[in-house]
JSON list of C-alpha atoms in Angstrom, two decimals:
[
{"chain": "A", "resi": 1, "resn": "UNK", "atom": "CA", "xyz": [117.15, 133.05, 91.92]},
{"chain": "A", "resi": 2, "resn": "UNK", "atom": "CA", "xyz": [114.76, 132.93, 95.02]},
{"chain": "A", "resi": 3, "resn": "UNK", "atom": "CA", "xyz": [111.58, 130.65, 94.31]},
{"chain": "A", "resi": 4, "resn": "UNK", "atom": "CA", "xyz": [108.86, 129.24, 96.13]},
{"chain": "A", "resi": 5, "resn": "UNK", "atom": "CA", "xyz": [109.20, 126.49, 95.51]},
{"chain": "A", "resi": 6, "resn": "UNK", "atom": "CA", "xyz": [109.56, 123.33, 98.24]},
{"chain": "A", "resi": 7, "resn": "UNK", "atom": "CA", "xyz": [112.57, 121.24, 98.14]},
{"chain": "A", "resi": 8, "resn": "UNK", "atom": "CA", "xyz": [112.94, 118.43, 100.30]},
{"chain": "A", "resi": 9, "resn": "UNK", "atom": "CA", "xyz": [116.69, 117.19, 100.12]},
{"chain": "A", "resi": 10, "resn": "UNK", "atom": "CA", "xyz": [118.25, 113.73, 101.25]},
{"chain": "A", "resi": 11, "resn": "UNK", "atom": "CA", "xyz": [122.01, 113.41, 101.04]},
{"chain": "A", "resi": 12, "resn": "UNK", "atom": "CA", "xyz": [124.58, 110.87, 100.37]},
{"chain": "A", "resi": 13, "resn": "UNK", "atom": "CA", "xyz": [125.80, 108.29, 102.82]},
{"chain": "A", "resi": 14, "resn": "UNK", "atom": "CA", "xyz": [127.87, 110.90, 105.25]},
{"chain": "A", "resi": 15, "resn": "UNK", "atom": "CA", "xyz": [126.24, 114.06, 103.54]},
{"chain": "A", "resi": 16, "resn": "UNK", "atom": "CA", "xyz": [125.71, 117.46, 105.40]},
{"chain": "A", "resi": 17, "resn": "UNK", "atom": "CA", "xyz": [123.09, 119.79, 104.75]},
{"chain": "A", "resi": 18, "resn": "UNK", "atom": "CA", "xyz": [125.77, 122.86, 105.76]},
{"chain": "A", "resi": 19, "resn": "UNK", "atom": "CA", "xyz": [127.72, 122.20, 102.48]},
{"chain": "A", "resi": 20, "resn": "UNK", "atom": "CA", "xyz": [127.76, 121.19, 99.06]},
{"chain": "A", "resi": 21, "resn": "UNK", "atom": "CA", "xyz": [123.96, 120.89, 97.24]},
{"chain": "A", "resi": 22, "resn": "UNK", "atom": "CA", "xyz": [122.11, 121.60, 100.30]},
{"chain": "A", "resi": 23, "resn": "UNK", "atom": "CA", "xyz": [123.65, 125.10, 100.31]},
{"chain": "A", "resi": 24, "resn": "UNK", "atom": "CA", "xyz": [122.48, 125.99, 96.93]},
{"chain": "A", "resi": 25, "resn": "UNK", "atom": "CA", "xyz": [118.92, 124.28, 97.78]},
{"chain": "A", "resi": 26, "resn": "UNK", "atom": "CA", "xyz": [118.92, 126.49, 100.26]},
{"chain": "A", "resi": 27, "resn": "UNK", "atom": "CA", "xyz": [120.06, 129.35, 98.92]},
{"chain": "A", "resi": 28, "resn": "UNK", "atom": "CA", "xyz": [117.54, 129.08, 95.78]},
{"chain": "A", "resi": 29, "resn": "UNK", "atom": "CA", "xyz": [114.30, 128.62, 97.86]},
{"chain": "A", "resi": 30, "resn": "UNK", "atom": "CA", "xyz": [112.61, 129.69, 101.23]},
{"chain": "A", "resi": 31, "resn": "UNK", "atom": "CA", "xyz": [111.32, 126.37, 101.45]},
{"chain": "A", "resi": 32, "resn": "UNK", "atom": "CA", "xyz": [113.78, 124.06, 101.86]},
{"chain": "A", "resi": 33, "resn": "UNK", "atom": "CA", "xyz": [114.02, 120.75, 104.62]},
{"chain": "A", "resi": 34, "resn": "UNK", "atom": "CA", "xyz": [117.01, 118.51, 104.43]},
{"chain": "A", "resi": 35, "resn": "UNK", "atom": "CA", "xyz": [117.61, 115.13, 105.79]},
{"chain": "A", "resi": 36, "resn": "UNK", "atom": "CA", "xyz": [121.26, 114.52, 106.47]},
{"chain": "A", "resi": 37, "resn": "UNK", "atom": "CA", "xyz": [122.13, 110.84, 105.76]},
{"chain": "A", "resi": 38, "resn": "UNK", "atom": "CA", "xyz": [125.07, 111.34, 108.51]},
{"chain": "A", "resi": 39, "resn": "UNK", "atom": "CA", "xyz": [126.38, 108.97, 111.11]},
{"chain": "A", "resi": 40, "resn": "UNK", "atom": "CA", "xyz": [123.85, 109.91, 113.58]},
{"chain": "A", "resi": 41, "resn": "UNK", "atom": "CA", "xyz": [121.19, 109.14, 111.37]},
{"chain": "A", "resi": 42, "resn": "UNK", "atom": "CA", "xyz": [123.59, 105.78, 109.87]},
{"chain": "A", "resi": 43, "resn": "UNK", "atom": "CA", "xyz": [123.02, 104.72, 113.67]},
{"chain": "A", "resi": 44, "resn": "UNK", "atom": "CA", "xyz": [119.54, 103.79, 113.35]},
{"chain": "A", "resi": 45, "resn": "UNK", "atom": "CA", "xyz": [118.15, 100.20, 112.39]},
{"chain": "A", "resi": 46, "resn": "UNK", "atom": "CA", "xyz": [118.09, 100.57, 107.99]},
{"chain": "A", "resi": 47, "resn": "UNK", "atom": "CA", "xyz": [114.37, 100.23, 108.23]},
{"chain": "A", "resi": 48, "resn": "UNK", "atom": "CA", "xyz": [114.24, 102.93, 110.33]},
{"chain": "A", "resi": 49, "resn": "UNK", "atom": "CA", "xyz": [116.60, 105.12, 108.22]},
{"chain": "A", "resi": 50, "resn": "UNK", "atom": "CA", "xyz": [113.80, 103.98, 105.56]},
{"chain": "A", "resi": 51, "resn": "UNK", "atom": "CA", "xyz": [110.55, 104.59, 107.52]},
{"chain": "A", "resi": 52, "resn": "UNK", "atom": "CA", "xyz": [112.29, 108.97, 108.37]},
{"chain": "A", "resi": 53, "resn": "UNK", "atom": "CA", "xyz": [111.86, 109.42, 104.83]},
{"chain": "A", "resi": 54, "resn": "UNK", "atom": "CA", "xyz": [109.04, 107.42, 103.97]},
{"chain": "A", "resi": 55, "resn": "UNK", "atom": "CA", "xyz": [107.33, 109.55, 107.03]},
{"chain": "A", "resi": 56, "resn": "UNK", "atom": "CA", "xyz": [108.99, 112.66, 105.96]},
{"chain": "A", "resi": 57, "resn": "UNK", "atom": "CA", "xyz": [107.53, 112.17, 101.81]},
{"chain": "A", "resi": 58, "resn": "UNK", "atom": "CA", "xyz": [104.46, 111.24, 102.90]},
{"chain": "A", "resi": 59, "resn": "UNK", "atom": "CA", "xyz": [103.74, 114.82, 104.78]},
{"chain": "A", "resi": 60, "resn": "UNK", "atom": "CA", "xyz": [103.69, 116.91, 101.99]},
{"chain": "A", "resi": 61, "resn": "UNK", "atom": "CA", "xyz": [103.75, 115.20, 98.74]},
{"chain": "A", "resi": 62, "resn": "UNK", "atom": "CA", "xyz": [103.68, 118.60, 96.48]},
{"chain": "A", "resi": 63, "resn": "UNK", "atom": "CA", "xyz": [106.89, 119.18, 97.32]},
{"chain": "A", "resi": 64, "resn": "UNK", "atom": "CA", "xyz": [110.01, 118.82, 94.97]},
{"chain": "A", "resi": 65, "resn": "UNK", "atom": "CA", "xyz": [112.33, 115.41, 96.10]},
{"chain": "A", "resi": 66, "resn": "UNK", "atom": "CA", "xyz": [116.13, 115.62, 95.66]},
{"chain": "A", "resi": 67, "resn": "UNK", "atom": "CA", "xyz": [118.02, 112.33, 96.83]},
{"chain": "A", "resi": 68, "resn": "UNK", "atom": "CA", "xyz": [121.91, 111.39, 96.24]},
{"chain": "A", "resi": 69, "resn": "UNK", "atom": "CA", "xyz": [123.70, 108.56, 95.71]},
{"chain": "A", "resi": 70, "resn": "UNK", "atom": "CA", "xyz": [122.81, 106.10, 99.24]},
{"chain": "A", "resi": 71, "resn": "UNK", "atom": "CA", "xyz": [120.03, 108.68, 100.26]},
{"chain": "A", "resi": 72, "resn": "UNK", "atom": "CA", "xyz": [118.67, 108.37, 97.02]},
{"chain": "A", "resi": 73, "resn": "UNK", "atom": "CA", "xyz": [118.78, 104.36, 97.37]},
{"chain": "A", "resi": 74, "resn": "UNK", "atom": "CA", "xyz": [116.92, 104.90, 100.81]},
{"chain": "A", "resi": 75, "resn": "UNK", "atom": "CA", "xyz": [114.17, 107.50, 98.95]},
{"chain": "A", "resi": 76, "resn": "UNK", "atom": "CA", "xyz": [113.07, 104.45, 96.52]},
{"chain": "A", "resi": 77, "resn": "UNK", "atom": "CA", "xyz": [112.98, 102.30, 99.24]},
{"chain": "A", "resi": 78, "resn": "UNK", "atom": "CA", "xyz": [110.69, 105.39, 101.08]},
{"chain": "A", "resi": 79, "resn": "UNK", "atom": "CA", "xyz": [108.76, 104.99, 98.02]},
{"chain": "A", "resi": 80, "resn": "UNK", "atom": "CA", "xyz": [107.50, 101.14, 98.76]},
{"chain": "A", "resi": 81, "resn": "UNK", "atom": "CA", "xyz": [104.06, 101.54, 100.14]},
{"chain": "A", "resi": 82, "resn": "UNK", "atom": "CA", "xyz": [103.80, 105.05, 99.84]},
{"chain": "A", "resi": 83, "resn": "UNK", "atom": "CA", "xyz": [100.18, 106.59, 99.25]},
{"chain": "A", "resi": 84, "resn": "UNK", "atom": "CA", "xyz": [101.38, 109.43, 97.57]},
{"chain": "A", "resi": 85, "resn": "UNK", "atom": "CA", "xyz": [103.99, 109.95, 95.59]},
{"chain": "A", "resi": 86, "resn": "UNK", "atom": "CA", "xyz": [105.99, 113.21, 95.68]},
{"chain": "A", "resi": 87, "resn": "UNK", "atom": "CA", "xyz": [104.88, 115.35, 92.31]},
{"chain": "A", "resi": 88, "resn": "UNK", "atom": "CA", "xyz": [108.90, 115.52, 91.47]},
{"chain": "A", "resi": 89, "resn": "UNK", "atom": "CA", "xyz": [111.57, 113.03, 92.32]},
{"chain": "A", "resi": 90, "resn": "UNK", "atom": "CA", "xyz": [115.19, 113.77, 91.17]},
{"chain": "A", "resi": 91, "resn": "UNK", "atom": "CA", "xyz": [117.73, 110.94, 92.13]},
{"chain": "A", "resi": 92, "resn": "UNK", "atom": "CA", "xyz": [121.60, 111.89, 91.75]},
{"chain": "A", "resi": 93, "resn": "UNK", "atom": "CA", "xyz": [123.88, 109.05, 91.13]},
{"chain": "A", "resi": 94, "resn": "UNK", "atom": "CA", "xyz": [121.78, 107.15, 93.45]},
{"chain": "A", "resi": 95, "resn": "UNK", "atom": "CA", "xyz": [123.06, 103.49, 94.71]},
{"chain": "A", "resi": 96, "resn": "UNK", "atom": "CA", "xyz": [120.48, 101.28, 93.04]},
{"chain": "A", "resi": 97, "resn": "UNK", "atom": "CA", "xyz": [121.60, 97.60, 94.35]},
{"chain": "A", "resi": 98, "resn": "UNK", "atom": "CA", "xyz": [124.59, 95.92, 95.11]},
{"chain": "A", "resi": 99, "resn": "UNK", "atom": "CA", "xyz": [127.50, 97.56, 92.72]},
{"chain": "A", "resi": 100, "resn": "UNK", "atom": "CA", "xyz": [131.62, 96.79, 92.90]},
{"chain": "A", "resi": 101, "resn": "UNK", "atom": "CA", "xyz": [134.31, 99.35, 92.51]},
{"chain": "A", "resi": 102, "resn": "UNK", "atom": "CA", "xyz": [136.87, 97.35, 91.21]},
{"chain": "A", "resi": 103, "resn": "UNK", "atom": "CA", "xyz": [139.32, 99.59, 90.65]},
{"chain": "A", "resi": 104, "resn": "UNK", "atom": "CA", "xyz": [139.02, 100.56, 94.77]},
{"chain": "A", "resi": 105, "resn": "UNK", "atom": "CA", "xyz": [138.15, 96.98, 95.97]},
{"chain": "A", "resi": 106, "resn": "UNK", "atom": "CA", "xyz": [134.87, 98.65, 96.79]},
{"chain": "A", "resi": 107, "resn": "UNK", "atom": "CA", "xyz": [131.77, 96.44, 97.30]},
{"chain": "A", "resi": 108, "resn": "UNK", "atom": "CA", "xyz": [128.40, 98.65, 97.87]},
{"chain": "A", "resi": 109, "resn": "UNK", "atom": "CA", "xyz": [125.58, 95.66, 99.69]},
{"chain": "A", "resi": 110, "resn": "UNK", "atom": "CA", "xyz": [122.84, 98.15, 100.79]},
{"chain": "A", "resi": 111, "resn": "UNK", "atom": "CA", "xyz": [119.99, 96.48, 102.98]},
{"chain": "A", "resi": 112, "resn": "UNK", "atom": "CA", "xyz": [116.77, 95.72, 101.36]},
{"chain": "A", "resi": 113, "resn": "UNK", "atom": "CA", "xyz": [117.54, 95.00, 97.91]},
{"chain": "A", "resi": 114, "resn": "UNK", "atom": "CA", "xyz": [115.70, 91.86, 97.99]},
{"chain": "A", "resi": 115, "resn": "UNK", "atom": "CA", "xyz": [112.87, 93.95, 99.45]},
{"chain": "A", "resi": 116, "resn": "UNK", "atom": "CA", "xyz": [112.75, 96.33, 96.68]},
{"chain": "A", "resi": 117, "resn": "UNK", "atom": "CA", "xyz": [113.04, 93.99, 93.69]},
{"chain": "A", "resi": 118, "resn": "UNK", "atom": "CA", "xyz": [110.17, 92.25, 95.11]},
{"chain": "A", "resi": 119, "resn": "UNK", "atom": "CA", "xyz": [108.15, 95.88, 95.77]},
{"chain": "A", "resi": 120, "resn": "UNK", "atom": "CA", "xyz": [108.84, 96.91, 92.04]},
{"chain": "A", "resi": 121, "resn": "UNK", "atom": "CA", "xyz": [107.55, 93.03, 90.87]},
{"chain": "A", "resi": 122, "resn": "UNK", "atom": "CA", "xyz": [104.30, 93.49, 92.26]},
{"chain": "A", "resi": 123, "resn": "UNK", "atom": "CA", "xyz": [104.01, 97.17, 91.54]},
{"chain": "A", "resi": 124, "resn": "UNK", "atom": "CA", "xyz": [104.49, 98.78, 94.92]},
{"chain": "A", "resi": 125, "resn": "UNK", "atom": "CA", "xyz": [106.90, 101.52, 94.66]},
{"chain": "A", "resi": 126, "resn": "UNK", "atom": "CA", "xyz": [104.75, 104.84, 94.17]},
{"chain": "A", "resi": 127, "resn": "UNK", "atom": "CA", "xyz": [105.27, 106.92, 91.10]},
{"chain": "A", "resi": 128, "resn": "UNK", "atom": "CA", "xyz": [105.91, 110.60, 90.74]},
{"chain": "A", "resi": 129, "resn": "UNK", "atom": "CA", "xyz": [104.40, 112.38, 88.72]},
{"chain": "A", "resi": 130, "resn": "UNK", "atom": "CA", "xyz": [108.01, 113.92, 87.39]},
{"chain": "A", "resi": 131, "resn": "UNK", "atom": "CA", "xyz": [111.12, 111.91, 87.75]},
{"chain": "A", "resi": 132, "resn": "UNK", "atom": "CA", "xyz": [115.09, 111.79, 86.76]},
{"chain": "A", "resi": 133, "resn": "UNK", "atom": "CA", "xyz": [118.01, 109.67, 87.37]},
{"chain": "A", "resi": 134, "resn": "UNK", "atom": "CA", "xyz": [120.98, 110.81, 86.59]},
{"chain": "A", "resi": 135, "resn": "UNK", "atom": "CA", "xyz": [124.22, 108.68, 86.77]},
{"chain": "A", "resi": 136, "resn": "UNK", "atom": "CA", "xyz": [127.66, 109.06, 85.10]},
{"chain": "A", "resi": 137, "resn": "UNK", "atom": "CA", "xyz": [128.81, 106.26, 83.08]},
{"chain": "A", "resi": 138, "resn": "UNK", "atom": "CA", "xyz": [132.23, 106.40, 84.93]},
{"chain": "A", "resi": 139, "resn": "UNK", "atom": "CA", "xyz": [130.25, 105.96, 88.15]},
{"chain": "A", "resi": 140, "resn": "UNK", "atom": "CA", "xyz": [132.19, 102.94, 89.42]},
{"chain": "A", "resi": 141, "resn": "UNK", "atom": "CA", "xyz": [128.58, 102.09, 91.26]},
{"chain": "A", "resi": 142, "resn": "UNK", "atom": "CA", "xyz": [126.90, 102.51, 88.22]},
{"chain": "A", "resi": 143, "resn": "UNK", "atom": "CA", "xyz": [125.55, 99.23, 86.77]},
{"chain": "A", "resi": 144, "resn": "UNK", "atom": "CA", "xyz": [123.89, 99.65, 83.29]},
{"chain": "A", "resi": 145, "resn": "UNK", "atom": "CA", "xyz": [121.19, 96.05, 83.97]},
{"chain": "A", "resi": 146, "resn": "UNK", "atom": "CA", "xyz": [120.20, 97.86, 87.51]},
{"chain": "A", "resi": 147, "resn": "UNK", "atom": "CA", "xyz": [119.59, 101.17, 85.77]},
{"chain": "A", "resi": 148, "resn": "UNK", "atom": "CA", "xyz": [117.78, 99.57, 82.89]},
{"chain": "A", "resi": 149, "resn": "UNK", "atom": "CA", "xyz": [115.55, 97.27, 85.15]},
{"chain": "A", "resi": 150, "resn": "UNK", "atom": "CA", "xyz": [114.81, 100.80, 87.63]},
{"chain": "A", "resi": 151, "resn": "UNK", "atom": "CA", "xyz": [113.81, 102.74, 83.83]},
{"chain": "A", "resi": 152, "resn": "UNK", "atom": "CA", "xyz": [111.60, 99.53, 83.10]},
{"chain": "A", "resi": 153, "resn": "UNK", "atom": "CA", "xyz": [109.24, 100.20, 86.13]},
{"chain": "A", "resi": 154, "resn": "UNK", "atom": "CA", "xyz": [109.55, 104.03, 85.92]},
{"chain": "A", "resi": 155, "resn": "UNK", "atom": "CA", "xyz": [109.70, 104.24, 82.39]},
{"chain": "A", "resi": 156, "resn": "UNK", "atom": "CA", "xyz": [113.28, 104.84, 79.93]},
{"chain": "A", "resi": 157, "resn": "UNK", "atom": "CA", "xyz": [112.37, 108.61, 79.83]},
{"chain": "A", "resi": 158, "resn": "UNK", "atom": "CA", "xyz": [113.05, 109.12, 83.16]},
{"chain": "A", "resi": 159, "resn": "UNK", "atom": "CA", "xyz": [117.27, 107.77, 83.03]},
{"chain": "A", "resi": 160, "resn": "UNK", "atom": "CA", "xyz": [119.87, 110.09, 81.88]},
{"chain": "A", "resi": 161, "resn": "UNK", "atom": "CA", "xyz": [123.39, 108.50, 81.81]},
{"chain": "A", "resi": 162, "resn": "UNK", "atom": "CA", "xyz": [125.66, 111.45, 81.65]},
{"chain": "A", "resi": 163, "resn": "UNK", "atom": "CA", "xyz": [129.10, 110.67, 79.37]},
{"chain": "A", "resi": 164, "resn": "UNK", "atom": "CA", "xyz": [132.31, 111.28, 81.38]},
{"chain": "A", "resi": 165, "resn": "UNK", "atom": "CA", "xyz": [130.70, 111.97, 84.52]},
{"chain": "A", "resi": 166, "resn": "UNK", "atom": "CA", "xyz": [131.80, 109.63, 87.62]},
{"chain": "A", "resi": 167, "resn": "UNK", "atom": "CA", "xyz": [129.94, 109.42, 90.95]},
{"chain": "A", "resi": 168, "resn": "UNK", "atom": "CA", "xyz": [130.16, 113.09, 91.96]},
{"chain": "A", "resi": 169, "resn": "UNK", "atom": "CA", "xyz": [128.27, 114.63, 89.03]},
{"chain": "A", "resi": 170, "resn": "UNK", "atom": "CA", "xyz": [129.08, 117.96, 87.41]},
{"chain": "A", "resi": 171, "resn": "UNK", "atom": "CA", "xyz": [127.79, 120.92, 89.64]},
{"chain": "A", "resi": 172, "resn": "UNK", "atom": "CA", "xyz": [126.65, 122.88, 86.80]},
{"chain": "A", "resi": 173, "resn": "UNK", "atom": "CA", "xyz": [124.77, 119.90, 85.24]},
{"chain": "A", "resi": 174, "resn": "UNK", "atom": "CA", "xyz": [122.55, 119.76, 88.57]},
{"chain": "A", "resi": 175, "resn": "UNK", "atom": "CA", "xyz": [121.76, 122.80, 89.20]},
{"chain": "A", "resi": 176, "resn": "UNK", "atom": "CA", "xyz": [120.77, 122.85, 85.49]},
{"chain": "A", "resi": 177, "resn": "UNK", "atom": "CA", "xyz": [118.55, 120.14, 86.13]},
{"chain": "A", "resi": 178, "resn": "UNK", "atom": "CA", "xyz": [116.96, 121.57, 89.31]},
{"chain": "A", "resi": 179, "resn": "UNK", "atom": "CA", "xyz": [116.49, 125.02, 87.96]},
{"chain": "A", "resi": 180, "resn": "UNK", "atom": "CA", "xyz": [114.55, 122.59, 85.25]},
{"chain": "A", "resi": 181, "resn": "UNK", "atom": "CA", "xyz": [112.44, 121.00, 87.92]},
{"chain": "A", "resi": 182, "resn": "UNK", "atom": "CA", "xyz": [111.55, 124.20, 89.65]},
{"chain": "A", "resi": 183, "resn": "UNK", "atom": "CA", "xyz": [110.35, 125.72, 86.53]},
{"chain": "A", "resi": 184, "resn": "UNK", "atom": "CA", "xyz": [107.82, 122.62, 85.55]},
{"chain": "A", "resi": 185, "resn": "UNK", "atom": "CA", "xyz": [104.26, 123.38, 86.31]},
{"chain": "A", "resi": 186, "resn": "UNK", "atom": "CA", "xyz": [105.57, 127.22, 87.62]}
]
């Protein structure tokens, strides 16, 4: 499947945009722009890690957003301020807040959190158009309130909580998803 389709694509915290999702993106459009959340980009100040996508979204908002897990916690902080929203936002088990592994003696703190909650208060964080979050509900970084408060700004239709699934979520079940997206509006 070939489409026209544009796909802008921000990985995970120490993603790659030779392997993985950004290889089918690829491979399933001519029009496809990644943003590798790797540690050259982790070098940067956060706000500047914030301010490459917000830049990046705000170029061509027609195009179709795909964020995961801490690059999909950087996209909605992108999203503060933004003029226009991107027409279709997809966020994969995206890091919405602080979250604890307990099983792993894992703690997740990203920056800004305070800055977001306060951005979605007073109604600040543009809206697609067309949006999904998808988490599994064996996501240790999953936290149900988070999840719930993020559907109350965006609206409940927009969170799918996928049974069994952990934090890497099923490969067929994305590229369901994005063959879904593509098709919306086509």
């Amino acid at each position: 499947m070939s489409s026209q389709a544009k796909i802008l694509y921000v990985t995970g915290r120490g993603g790659s945009l030779d392997k993985g999702l950004a290889v089918y993106l690829a491979s399933i459009t001519e029009n496809f722009e990644g943003i590798a959340v790797d540690v050259p980009f982790l070098r940067q100040d956060p706000i500047d890690q914030v301010e490459a996508i917000h830049t990046r979204l705000a170029s061509d908002p027609d195009r179709i957003v795909i964020a995961n897990s801490y690059g999909a916690y950087l996209t909605v902080q992108a999203l503060v301020d933004l003029k226009a929203a991107p027409k279709k936002l997809l966020l994969l088990a995206p890091v919405l807040g602080m979250a604890a592994a307990k099983d792993r003696m894992y703690m997740s703190r990203p920056p800004f959190t305070k800055r977001l909650k306060s951005a979605f208060s007073e109604s600040r964080v543009a809206k697609p158009d067309w949006m999904r979050i998808l988490v599994g509900d064996q996501d240790p970084l999953y936290n149900a309130e988070q999840f719930a408060e993020v559907g109350r700004y965006f609206g409940e239709r927009v969170l799918g909580v996928i049974p069994g699934e952990g934090h890497a979520l099923d490969k067929q079940t994305i590229q369901y998803v994005i063959r879904e997206i593509i098709s919306i509006g086509h």
